[in-house]
Coordinates of C-alpha atoms and ligand atoms in Angstrom, one line a residue:
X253 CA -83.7 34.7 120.5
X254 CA -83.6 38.0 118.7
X255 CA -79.9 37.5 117.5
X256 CA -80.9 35.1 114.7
X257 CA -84.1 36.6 114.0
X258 CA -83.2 40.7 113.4
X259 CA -85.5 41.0 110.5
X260 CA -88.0 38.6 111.3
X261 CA -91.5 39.4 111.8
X262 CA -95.1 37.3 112.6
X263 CA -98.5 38.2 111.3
X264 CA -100.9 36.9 113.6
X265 CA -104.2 36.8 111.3
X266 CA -104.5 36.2 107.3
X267 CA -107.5 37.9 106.6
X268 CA -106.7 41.2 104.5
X269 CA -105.2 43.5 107.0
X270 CA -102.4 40.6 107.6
X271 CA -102.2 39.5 104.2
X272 CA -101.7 43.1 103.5
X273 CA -99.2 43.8 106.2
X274 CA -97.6 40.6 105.0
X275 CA -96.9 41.1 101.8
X276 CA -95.6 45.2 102.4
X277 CA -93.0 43.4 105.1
X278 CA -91.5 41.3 102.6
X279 CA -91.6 43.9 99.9
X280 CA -89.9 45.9 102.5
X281 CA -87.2 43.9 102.9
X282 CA -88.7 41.6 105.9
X283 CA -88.7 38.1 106.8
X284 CA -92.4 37.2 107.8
X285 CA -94.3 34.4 108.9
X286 CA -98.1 34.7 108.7
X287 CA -99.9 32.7 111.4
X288 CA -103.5 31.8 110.6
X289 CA -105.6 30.2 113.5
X290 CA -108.6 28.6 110.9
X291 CA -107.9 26.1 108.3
X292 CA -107.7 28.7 105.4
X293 CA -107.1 32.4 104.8
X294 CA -109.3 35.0 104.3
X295 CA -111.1 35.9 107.7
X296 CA -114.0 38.1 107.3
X297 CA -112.6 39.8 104.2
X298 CA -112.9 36.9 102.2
X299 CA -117.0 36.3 102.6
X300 CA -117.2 40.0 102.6
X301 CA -119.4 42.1 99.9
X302 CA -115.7 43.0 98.9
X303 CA -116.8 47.0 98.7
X304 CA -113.8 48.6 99.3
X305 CA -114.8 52.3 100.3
X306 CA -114.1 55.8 101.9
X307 CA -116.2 58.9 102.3
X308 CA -114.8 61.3 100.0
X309 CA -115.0 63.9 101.9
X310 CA -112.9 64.2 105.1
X311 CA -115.2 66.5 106.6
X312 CA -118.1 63.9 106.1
X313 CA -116.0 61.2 107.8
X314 CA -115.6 64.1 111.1
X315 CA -119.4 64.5 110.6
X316 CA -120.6 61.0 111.1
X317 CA -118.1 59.4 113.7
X318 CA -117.1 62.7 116.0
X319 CA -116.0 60.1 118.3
X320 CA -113.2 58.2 116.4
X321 CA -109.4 58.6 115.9
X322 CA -109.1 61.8 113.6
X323 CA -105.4 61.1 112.6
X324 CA -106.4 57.8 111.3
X325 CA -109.3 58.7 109.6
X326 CA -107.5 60.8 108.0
X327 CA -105.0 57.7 107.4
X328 CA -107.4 55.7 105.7
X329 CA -108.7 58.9 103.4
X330 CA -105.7 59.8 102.3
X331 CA -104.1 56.7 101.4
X332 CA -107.1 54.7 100.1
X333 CA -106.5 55.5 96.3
X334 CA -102.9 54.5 96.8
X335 CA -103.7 51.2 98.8
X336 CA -106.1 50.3 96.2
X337 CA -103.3 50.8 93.9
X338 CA -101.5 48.6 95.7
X339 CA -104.2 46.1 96.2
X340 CA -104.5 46.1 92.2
X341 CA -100.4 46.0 91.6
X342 CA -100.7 42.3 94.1
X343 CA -102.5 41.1 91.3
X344 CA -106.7 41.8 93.3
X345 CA -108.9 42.7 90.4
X346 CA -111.1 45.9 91.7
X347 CA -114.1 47.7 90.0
X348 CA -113.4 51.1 88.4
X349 CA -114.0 53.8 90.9
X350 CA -117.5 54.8 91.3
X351 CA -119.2 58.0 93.5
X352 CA -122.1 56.9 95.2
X353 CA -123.6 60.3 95.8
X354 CA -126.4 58.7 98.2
X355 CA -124.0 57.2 101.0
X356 CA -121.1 60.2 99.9
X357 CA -118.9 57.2 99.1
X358 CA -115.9 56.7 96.8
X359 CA -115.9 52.7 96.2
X360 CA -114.2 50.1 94.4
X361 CA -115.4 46.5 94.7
X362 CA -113.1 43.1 94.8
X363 CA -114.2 39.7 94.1
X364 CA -113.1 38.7 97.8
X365 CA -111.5 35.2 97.1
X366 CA -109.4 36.4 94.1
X367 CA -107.9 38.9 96.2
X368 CA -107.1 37.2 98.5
X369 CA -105.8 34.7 96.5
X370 CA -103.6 36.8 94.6
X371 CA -102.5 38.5 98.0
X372 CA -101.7 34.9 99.1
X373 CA -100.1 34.0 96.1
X374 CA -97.8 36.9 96.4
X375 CA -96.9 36.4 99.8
X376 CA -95.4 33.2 99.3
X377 CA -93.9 33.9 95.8
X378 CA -92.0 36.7 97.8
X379 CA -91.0 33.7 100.2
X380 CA -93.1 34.3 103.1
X381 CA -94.1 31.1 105.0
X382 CA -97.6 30.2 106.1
X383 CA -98.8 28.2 109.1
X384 CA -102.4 27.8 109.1
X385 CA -104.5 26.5 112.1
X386 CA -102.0 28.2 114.4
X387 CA -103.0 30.7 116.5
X388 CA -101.4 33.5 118.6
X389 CA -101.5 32.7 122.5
X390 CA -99.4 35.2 123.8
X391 CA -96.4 37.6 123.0
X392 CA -93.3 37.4 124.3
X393 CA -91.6 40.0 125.7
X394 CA -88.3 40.8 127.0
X395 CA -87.2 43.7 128.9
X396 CA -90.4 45.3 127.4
X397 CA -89.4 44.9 124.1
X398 CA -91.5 42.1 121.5
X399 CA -88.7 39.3 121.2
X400 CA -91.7 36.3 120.1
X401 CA -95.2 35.2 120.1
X402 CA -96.1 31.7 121.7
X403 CA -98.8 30.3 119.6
X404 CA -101.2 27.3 119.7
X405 CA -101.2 24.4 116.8
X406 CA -103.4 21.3 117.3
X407 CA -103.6 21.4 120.8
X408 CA -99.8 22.3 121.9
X409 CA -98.2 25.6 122.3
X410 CA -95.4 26.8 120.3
X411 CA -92.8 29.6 120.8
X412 CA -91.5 31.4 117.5
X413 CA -88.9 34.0 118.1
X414 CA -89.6 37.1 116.3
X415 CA -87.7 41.3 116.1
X416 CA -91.7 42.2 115.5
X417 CA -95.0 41.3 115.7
X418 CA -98.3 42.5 113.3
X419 CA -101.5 42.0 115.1
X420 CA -104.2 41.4 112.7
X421 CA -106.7 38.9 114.4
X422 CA -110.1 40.7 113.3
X423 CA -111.9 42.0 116.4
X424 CA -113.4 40.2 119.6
X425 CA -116.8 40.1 118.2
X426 CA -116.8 36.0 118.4
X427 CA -115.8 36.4 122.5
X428 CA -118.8 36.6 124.6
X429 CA -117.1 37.1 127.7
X430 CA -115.6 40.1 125.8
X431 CA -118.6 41.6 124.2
X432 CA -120.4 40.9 127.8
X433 CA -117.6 42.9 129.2
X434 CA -117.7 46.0 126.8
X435 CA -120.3 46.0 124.1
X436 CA -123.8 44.4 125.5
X437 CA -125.2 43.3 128.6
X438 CA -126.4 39.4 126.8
X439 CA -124.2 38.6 124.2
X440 CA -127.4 36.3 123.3
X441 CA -128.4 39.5 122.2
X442 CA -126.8 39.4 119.0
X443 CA -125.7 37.2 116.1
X444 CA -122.3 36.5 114.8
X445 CA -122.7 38.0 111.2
X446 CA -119.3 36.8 110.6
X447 CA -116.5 33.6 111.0
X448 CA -116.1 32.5 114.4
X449 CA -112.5 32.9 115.0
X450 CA -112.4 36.4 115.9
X451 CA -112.0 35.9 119.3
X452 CA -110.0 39.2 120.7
X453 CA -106.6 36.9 121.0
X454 CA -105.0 39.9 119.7
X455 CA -106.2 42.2 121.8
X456 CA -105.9 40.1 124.7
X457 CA -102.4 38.7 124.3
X458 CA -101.6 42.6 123.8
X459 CA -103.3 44.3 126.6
X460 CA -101.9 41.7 129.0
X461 CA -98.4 43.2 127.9
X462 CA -99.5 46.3 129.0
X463 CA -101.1 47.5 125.3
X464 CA -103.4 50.5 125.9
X465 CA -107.3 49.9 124.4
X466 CA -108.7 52.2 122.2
X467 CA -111.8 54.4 122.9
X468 CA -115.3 53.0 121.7
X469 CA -115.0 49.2 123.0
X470 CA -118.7 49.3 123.4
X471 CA -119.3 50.1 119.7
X472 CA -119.6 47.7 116.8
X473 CA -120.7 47.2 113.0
X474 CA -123.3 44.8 112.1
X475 CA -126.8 44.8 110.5
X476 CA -130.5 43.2 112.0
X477 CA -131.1 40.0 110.2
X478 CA -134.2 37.8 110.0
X479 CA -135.2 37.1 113.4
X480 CA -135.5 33.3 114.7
X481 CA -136.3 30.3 113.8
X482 CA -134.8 32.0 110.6
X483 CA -132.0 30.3 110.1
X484 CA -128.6 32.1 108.5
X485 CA -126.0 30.1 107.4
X486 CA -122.4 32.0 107.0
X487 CA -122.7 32.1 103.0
X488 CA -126.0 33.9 103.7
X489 CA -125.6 36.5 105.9
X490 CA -125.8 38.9 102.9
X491 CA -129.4 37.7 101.8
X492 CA -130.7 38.0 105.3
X493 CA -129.6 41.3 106.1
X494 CA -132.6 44.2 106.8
X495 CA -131.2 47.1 105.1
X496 CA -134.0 49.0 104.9
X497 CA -134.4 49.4 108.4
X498 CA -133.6 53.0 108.3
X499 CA -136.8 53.6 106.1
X500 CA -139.0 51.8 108.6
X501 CA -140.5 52.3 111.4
X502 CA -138.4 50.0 114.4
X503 CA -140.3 48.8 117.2
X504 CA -138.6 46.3 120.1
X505 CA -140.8 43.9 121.4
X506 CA -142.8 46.0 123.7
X507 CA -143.9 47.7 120.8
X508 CA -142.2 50.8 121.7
X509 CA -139.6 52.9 119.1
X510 CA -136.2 53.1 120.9
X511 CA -134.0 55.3 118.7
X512 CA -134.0 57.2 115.4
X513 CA -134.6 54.9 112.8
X514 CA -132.7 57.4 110.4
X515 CA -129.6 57.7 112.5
X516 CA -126.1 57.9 110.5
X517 CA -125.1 56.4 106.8
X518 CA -126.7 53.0 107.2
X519 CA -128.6 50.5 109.3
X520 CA -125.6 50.4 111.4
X521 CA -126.6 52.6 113.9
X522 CA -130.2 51.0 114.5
X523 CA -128.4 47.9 114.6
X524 CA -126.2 48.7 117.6
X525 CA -129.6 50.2 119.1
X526 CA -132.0 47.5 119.0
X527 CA -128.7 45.2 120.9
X528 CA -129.8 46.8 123.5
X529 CA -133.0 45.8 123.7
X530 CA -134.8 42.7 125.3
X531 CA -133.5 39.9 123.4
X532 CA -131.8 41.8 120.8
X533 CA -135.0 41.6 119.1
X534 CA -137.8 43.5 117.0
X535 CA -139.9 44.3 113.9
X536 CA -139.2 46.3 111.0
X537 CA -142.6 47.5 110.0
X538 CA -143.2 49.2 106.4
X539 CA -145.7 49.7 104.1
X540 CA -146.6 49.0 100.1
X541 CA -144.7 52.0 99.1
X542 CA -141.3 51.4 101.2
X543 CA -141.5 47.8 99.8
X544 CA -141.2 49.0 96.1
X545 CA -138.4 51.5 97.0
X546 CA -134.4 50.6 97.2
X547 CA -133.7 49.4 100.8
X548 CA -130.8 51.9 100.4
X549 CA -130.8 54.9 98.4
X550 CA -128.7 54.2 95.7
X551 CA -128.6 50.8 95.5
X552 CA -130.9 48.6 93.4
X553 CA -131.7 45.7 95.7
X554 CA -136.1 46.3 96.6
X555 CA -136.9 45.9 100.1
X556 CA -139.1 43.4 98.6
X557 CA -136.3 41.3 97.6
X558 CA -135.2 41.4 101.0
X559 CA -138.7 40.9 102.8
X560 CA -139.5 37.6 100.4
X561 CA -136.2 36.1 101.9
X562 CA -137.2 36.9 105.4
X563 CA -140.9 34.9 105.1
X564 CA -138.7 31.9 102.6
X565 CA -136.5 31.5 105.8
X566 CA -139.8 31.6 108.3
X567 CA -138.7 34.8 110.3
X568 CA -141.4 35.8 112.2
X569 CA -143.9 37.7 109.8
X570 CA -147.1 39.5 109.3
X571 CA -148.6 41.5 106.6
X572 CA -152.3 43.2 106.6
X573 CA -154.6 45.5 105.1
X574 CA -154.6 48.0 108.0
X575 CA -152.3 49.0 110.9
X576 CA -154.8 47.4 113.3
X577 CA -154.5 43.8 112.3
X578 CA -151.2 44.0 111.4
X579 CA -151.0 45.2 115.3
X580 CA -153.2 42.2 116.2
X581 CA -151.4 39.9 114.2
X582 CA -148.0 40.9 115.9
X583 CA -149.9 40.0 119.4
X584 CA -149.5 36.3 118.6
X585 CA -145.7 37.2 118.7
X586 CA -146.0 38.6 122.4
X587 CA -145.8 42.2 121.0
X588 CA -148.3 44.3 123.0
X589 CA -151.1 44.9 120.2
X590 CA -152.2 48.4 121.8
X591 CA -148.9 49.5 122.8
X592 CA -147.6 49.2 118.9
X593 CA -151.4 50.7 117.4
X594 CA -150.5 53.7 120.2
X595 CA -147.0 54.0 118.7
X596 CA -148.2 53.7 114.7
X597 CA -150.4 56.0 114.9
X598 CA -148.9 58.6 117.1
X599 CA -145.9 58.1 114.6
X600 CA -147.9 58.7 111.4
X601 CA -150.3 61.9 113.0
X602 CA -147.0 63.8 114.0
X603 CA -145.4 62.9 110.5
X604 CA -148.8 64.1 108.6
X605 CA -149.3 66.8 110.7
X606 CA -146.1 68.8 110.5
X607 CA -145.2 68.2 113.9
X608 CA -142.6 65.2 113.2
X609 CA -140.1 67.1 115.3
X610 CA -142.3 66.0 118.2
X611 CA -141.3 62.4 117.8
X612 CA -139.5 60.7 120.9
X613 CA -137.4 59.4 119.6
X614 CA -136.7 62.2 117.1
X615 CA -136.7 60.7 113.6
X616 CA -134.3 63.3 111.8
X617 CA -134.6 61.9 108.1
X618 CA -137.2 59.4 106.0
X619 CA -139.5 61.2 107.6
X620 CA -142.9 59.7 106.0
X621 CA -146.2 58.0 107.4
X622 CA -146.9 54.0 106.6
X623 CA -150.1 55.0 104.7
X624 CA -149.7 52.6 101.6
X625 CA -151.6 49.4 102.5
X626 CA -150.6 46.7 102.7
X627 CA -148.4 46.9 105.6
X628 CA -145.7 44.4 106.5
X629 CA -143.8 43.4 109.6
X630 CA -140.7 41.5 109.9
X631 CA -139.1 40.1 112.7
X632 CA -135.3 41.0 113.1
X633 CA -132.4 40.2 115.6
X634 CA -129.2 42.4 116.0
X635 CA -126.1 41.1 114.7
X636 CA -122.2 42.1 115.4
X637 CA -119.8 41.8 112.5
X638 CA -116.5 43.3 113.7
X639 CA -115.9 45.5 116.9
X640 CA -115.0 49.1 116.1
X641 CA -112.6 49.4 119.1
X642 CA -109.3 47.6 119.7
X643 CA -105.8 48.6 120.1
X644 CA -104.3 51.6 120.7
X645 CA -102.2 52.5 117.3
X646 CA -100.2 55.6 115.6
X647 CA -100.3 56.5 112.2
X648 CA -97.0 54.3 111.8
X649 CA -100.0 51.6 113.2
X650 CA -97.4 51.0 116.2
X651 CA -99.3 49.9 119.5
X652 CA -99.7 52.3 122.4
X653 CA -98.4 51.4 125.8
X654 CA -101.2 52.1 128.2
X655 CA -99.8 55.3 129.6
X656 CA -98.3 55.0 133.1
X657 CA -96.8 51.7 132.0
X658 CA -93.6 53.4 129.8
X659 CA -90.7 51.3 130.3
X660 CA -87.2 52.6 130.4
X661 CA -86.2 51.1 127.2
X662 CA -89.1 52.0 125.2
X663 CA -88.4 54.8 122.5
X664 CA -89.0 58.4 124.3
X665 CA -92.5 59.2 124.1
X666 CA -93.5 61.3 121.1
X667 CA -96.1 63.7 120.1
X668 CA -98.5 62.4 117.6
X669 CA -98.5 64.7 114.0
X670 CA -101.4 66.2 113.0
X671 CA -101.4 64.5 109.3
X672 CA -104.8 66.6 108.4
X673 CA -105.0 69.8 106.4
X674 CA -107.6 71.3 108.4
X675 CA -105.7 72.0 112.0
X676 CA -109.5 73.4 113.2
X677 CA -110.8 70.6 112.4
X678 CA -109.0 68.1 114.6
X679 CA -107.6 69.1 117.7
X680 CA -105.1 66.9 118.9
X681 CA -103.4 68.3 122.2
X682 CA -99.9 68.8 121.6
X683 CA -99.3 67.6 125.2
X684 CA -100.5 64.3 124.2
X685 CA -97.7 62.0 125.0
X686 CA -97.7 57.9 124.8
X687 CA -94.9 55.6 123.8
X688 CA -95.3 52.8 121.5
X689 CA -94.7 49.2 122.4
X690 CA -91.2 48.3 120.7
X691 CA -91.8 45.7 118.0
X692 CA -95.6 45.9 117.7
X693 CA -97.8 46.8 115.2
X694 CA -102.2 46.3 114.7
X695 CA -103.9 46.7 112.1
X696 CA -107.7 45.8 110.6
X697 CA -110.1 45.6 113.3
X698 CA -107.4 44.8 116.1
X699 CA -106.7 48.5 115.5
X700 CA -109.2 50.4 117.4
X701 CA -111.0 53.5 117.1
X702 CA -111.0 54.2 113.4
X703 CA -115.0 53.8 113.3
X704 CA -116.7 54.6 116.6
X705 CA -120.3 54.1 116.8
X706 CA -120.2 55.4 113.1
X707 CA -119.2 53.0 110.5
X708 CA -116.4 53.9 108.0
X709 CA -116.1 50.5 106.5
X710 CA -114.2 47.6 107.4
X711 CA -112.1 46.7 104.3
X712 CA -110.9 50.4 103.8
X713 CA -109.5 50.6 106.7
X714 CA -108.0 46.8 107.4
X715 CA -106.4 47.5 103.8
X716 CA -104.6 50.8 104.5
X717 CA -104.0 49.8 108.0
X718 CA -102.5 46.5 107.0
X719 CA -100.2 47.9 104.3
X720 CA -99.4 50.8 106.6
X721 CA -98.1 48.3 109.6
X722 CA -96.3 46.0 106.6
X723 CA -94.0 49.0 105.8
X724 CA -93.5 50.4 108.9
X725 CA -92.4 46.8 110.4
X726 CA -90.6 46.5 107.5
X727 CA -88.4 50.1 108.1
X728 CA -88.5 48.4 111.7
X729 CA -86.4 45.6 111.6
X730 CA -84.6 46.9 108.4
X731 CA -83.4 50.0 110.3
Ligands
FAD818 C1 -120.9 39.2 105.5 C2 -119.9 40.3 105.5 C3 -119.9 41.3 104.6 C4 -119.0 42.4 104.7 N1 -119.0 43.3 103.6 C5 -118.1 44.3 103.7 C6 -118.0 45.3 102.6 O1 -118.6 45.1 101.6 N2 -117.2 46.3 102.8 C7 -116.5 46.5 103.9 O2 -115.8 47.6 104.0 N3 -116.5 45.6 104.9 C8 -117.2 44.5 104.8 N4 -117.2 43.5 105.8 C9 -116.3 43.7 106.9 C10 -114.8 43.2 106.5 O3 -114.9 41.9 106.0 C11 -113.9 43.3 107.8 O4 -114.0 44.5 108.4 C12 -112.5 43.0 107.3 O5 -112.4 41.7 106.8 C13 -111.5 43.1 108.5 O6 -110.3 42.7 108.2 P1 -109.3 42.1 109.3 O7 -108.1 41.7 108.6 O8 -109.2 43.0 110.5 O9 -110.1 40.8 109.8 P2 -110.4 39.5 109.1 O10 -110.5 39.7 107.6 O11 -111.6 38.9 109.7 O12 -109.2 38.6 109.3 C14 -108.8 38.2 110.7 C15 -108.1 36.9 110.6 O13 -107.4 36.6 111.8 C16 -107.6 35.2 112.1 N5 -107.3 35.0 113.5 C17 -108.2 35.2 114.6 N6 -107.6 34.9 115.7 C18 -106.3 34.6 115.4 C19 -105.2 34.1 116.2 N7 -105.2 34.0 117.5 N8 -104.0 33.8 115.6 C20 -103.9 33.9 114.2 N9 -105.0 34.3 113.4 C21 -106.1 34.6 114.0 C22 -109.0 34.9 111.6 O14 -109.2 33.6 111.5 C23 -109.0 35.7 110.3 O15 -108.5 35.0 109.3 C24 -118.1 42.4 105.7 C25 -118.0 41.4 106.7 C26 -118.9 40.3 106.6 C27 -118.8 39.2 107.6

């Protein structure tokens, strides 16, 4: 198999980590085939916002997700004005960069289908060849070492032989066995802001070669959306989305606060609380004065804008002069009227009194009272976009064998560089020791660990990881 195919490599996944790895292969020197399981390209990238960001501070990124990989944080910071360079020379048109001081953010902003059509574009005027509705089943291995990936096309398995292997297949958030097993204990919990296709094949077919997972399977980006009957189509999951949850106060359906509102750079973090609670399921509740304000600092979008959608698409709602009827009015929705007053009011005397440290749970930031009648409620549901862990990668975004499993003829296990300026900063043992898998490379959201509870974007990193995988796989089966 391998003799005919030295430089050939697969892309499992054309969304924009593989169309990115995809096009750097063949620029590299590769011969690659992209496999795409849907009908058409794009994945998630391609419905996307298209904000293509990075905090600009390193330090910032350490500050709000402790918990994930610091070498390739420090990967997607240091490269992202060069990928977006890159992004531009494929012919993507992006925004001129902007600082958004707010959300500490450097950010340039694609039209999603244009890049992704101009990625595509390039890819096959370089002479890469597409299969779409193909999916990756399972790798193929010999002697440890990647020699294939068998893949499924209307209803039949396929081998292709291959030197290497990209895994780019966009997270396991669509797999509810998986997200039972790792990120929530219903999956009913949540909606699927997001294609369905994602299914973890990547990381499956992976692991079950003896791929190590990353850290922080159990955390994941998404957003509350209008609760049921609401009804979100997939062109609409921007519209539906509560972003000024942070702002509010968040109550689950006992009526009870469950975490700090405030919590991290966006509704991210409330999101992946309320999951956890009955039925995924609660209220935002603000008043007059939160309505007229941004739903996020910096942005223009009013939180009226975004409440108006909610009550269009009949999400549960209620809106009343005082807390109490708005209380008694969220009794017809099975919320315990006197629980919620309790929790309104305690939440409004600790604020006004000076004593908001008191709160349980803490509120660390927005800390102000609903006093503005009239005050509004809107039902919302937690949602999953991508999952923030994955696969095991280096720097070079090679794939970690999960340690114990070394084979003989893997390369010697190495010691991971520190690639950051600021050695107190991120401690990496030099006695860490882990061999990569010969021959395969994740990137995107198949490459785990780069956010971790904390959110540092999704196209950032699926662009630098994507282009970092194409080259290396490239200097792969080129050298
Ligand atoms: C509504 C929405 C708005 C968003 N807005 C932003 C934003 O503004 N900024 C930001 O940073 N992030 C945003 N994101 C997140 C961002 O889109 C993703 O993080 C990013 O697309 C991930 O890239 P990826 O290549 O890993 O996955 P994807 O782009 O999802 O691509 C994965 C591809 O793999 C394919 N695939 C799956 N299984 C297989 C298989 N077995 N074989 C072959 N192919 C397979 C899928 O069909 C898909 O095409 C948004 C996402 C959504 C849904």
């Amino acid at each position: 198999m391998s003799d005919k195919n030295t430089d050939r490599v697969i892309v499992c996944g054309g969304g924009l980590s593989g169309l990115a790895a995809a096009v750097a292969a063949l620029e590299g020197g590769a011969k690659v085939m992209l496999i795409e399981k849907a009908p058409e390209l794009g994945g998630n990238a391609a419905i996307s916002n298209g904000v293509i960001w990075s905090f600009s501070d390193f330090e910032r990124i350490r500050a709000e997700i402790p918990d994930g990989d610091p070498v390739l944080q420090w990967l997607v910071h240091d490269s992202i004005d060069a990928a977006w360079a890159w992004l531009e020379s494929q012919g993507a048109t992006l925004s001129p960069k902007t600082f958004n001081p707010e959300l500490g953010r450097n950010e340039r902003t694609i039209v999603a289908p244009q890049a992704i059509a101009a990625l595509a574009d390039q890819f096959q005027r370089l002479g890469g060849e597409v299969r779409l509705q193909s999916g990756l089943d399972a790798l193929i291995t010999q002697d440890g070492v990647i020699c294939g990936v068998r893949m499924a096309c209307n209803g039949r398995t396929q081998d292709e032989a291959a030197r290497a292997v990209v895994i780019a297949t966009g997270g396991f958030q669509g797999n509810t066995e998986l997200l039972a097993r790792y990120v929530v204990r219903d999956p009913d919990n949540l909606y699927l802001r997001g294609n369905p296709w994602q299914t973890g094949d990547g990381f499956l077919a992976a692991t079950q070669i003896g791929a190590a997972a990353s850290p922080g399977l159990d955390t994941f980006y998404g957003h509350a959306l209008a609760a049921p009957p609401a009804r979100i189509s997939r062109q609409s999951f921007r519209d539906y989305t509560q972003w000024y949850g942070q702002q509010s106060i968040a109550v689950n359906l006992h009526g009870e606060r469950f975490a700090d509102e405030s919590h991290g750079s966006s509704e991210h973090a409330l999101n992946q609380a309320l999951a956890q609670q009955p039925r995924g399921m609660g209220f935002y509740i603000v008043d007059q004065e939160l309505m007229d304000a941004p739903a996020v600092k910096g942005k223009e979008q009013l939180t009226r804008v975004i409440f108006e959608r909610a009550r269009a698409a009949k999400a549960p709602i209620a809106v009343a002069d005082n807390i109490e009827e708005l209380c008694r009015q969220l009794g017809a929705f099975g919320v315990p009227e006197n629980r919620l007053f309790q929790e309104i009011t305690q939440f409004n005397r600790l604020i006004d009194s000076g004593h908001a440290g008191n709160l349980k749970p803490p509120r660390k930031r927005n800390r102000k009272s609903l006093t503005r009648a009239p005050f509004y409620a809107v039902g919302v549901k937690a949602s999953i976009t991508f999952t923030m862990g994955g696969l095991l990668i280096d720097e070079r975004a090679r794939v970690l064998r999960r340690a114990g499993t070394t084979s003989p003829l893997a390369p010697l296990p190495e010691t991971r560089p520190s690639m950051a300026t600021d050695a107190a900063t991120i401690a990496i043992g030099t006695d860490y020791r882990q061999s990569a898998i010969e021959g395969l490379y994740a990137a995107g959201c198949d490459a785990g660990n780069i956010g971790h509870f904390g959110y540092m974007g999704g196209l950032g990193p699926a662009l630098v990881t994507g282009w970092t995988a194409g080259k290396s796989v490239a200097g792969f089966v080129k050298g």
